[in-house]
GROMACS .gro file of C-alpha atoms in nm:
model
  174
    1UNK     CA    1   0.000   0.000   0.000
    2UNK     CA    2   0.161   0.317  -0.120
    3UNK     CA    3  -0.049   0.554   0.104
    4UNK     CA    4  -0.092   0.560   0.525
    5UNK     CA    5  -0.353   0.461   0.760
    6UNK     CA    6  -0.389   0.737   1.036
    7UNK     CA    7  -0.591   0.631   1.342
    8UNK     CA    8  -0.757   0.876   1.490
    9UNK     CA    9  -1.042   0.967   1.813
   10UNK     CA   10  -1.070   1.026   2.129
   11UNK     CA   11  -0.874   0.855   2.388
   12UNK     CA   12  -1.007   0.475   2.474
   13UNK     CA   13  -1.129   0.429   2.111
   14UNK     CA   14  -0.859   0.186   1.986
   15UNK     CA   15  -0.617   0.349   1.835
   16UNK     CA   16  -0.327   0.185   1.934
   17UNK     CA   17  -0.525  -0.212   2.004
   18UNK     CA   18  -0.632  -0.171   1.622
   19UNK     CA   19  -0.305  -0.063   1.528
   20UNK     CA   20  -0.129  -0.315   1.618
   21UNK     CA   21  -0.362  -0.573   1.473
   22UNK     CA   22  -0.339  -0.389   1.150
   23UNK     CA   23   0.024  -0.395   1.148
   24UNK     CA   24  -0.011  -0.781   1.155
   25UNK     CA   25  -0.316  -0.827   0.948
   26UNK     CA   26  -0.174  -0.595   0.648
   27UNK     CA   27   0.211  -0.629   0.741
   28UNK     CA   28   0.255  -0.226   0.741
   29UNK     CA   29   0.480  -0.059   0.935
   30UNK     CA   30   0.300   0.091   1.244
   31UNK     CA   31   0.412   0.395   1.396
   32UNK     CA   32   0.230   0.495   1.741
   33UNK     CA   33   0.295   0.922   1.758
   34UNK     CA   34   0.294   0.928   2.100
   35UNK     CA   35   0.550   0.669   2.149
   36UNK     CA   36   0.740   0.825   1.872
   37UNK     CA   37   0.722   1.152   2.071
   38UNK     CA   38   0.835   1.007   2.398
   39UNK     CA   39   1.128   0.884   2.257
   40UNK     CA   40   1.230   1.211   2.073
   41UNK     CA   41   1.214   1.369   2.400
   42UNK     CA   42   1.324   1.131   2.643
   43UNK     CA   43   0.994   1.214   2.876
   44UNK     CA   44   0.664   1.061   2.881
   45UNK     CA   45   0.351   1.247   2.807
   46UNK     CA   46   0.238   1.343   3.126
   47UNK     CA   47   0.596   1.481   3.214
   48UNK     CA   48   0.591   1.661   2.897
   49UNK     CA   49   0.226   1.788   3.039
   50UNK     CA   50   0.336   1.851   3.375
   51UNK     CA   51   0.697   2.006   3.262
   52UNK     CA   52   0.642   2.165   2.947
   53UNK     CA   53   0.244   2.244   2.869
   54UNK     CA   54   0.065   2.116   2.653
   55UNK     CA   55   0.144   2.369   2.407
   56UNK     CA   56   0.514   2.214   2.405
   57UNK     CA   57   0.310   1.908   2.329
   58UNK     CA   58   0.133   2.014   2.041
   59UNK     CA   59   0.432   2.185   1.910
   60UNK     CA   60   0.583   1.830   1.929
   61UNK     CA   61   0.266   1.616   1.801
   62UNK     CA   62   0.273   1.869   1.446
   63UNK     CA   63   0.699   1.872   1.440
   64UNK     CA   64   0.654   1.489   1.491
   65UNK     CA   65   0.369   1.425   1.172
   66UNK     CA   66   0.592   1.637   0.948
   67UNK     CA   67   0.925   1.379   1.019
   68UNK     CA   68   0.698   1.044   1.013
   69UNK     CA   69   0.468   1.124   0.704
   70UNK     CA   70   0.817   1.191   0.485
   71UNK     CA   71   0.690   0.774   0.465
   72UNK     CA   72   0.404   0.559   0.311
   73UNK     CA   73   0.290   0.277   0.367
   74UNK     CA   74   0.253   0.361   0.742
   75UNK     CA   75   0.005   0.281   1.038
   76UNK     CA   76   0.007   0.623   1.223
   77UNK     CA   77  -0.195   0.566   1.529
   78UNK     CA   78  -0.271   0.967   1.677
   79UNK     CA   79  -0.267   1.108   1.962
   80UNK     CA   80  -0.682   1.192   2.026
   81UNK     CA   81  -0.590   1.544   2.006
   82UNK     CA   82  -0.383   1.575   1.687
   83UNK     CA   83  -0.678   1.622   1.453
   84UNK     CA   84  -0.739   1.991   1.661
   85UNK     CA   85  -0.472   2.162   1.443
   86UNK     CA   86  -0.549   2.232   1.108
   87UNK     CA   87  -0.231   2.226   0.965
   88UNK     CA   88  -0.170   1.841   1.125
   89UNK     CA   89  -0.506   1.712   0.955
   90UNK     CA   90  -0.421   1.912   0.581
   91UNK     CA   91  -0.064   1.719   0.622
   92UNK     CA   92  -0.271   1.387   0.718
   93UNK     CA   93  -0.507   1.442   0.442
   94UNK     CA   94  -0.215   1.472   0.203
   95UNK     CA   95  -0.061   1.159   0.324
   96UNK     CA   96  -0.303   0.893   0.398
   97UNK     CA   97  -0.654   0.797   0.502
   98UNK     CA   98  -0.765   0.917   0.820
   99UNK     CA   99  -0.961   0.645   0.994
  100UNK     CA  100  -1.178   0.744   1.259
  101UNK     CA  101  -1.248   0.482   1.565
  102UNK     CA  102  -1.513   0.603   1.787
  103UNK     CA  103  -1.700   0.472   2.107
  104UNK     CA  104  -1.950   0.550   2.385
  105UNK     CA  105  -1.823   0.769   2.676
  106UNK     CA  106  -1.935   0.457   2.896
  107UNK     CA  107  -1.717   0.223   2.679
  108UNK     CA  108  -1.438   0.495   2.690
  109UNK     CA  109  -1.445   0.496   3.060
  110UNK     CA  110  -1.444   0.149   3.082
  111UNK     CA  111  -1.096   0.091   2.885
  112UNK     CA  112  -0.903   0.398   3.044
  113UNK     CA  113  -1.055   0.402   3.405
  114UNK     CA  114  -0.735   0.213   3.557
  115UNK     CA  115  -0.502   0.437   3.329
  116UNK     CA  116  -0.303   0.676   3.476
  117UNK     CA  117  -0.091   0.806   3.165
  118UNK     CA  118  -0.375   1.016   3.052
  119UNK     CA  119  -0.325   1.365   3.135
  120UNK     CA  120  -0.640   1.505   3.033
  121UNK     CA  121  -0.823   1.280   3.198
  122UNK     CA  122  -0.672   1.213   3.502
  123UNK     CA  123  -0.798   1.469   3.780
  124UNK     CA  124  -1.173   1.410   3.559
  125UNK     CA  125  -1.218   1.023   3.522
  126UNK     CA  126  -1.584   1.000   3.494
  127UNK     CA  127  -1.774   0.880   3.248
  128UNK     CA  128  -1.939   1.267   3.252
  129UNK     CA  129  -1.619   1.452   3.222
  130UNK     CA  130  -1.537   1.209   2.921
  131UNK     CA  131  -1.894   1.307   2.781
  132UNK     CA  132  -1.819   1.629   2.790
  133UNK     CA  133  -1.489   1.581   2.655
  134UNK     CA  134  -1.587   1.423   2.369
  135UNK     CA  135  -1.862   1.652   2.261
  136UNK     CA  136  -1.613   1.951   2.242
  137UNK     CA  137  -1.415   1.766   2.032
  138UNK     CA  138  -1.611   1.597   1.806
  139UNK     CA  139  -1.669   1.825   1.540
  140UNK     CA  140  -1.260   1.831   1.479
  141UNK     CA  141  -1.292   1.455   1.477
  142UNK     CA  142  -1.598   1.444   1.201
  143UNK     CA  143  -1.493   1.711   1.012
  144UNK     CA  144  -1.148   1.532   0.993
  145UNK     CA  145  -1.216   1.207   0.874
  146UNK     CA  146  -1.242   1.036   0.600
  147UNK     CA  147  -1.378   0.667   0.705
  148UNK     CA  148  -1.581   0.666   1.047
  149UNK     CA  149  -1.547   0.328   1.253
  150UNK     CA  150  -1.758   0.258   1.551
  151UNK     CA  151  -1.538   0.045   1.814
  152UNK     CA  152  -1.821  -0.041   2.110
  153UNK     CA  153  -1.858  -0.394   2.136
  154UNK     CA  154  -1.665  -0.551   1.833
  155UNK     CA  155  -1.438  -0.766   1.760
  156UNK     CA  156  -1.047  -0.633   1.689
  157UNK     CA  157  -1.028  -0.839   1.344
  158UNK     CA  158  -1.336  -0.746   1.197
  159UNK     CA  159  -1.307  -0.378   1.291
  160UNK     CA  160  -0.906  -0.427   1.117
  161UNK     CA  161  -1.084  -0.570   0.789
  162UNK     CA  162  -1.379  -0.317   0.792
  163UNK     CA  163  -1.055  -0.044   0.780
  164UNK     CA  164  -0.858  -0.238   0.492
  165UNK     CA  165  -1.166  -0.303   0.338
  166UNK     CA  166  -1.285   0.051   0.332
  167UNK     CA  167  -0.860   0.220   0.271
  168UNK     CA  168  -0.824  -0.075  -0.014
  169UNK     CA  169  -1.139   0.116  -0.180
  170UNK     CA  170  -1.021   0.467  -0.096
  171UNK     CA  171  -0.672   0.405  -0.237
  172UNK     CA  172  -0.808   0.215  -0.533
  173UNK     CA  173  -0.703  -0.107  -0.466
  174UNK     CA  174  -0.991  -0.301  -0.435
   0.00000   0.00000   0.00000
């Protein structure tokens, strides 16, 4: 596949399950940005919250997109808040499909609520604050998208084959 599947949504959706089950089902090279960011900076993302702002963050997330999009044939699993910038989505549209995963707040809660390594959530977890959360951002994540996949009660492989069923037919292949 000459082009890139970039997962995107809000935290708890997948992103990085699906990813890696893509990466074996379609044998692409999968790149996780956040990981990719940690190890550029040597600190993990709630130091980089706590230390630097998420500004600094953002900064990083867009710097970041530019260096790993200079590929194809990538799994890019996002960050849930890279789709806010403009200028990151116009370089994802330019590079790839972006696949959105979605899900429930309650299903949301459900996958992060023993996570501690999410900054934006972790002084809020509820399944209201993640309500609310989502609803501010889900315009960006519509708007954004080109393929829309709903992750609440399905199976990994099946939600994998619905996305390289739907990116074969986007990039032409199928």
């Amino acid at each position: 596949m000459n082009k890139n599947i970039l997962l995107t949504g809000f935290m708890g959706t997948g992103k990085t399950t699906i990813s890696h089950e893509l990466h074996r089902m379609a044998r692409m090279e999968e790149i996780d940005l956040d990981a990719y960011i940690v190890e550029k900076t040597g600190c993990s993302i709630n130091e980089i919250f706590e230390k630097q702002g998420e500004q600094f963050f953002r900064n990083m997330e867009t710097e970041s997109l530019k260096e790993i999009l200079n590929k194809t044939g990538l799994i890019l699993s996002c960050g849930g808040g890279t789709v806010l910038r403009t200028e990151n989505v116009d370089l994802m549209k330019q590079n790839g499909k972006i696949v959105l995963l979605t899900a429930e707040p309650q299903t949301i809660y459900e996958r992060v609520k023993n996570n501690n390594e999410r900054p934006l959530l972790n002084q809020n977890m509820s399944i209201e604050y993640i309500a609310e959360f989502l609803e501010k951002r889900k315009s960006a994540y519509f708007q954004a998208a080109d393929i829309i996949i709903r992750t609440d009660g399905r199976n990994i492989a099946d939600i994998c084959q619905e996305i390289l069923n739907k990116t074969g037919k986007a990039f032409g292949k199928i």
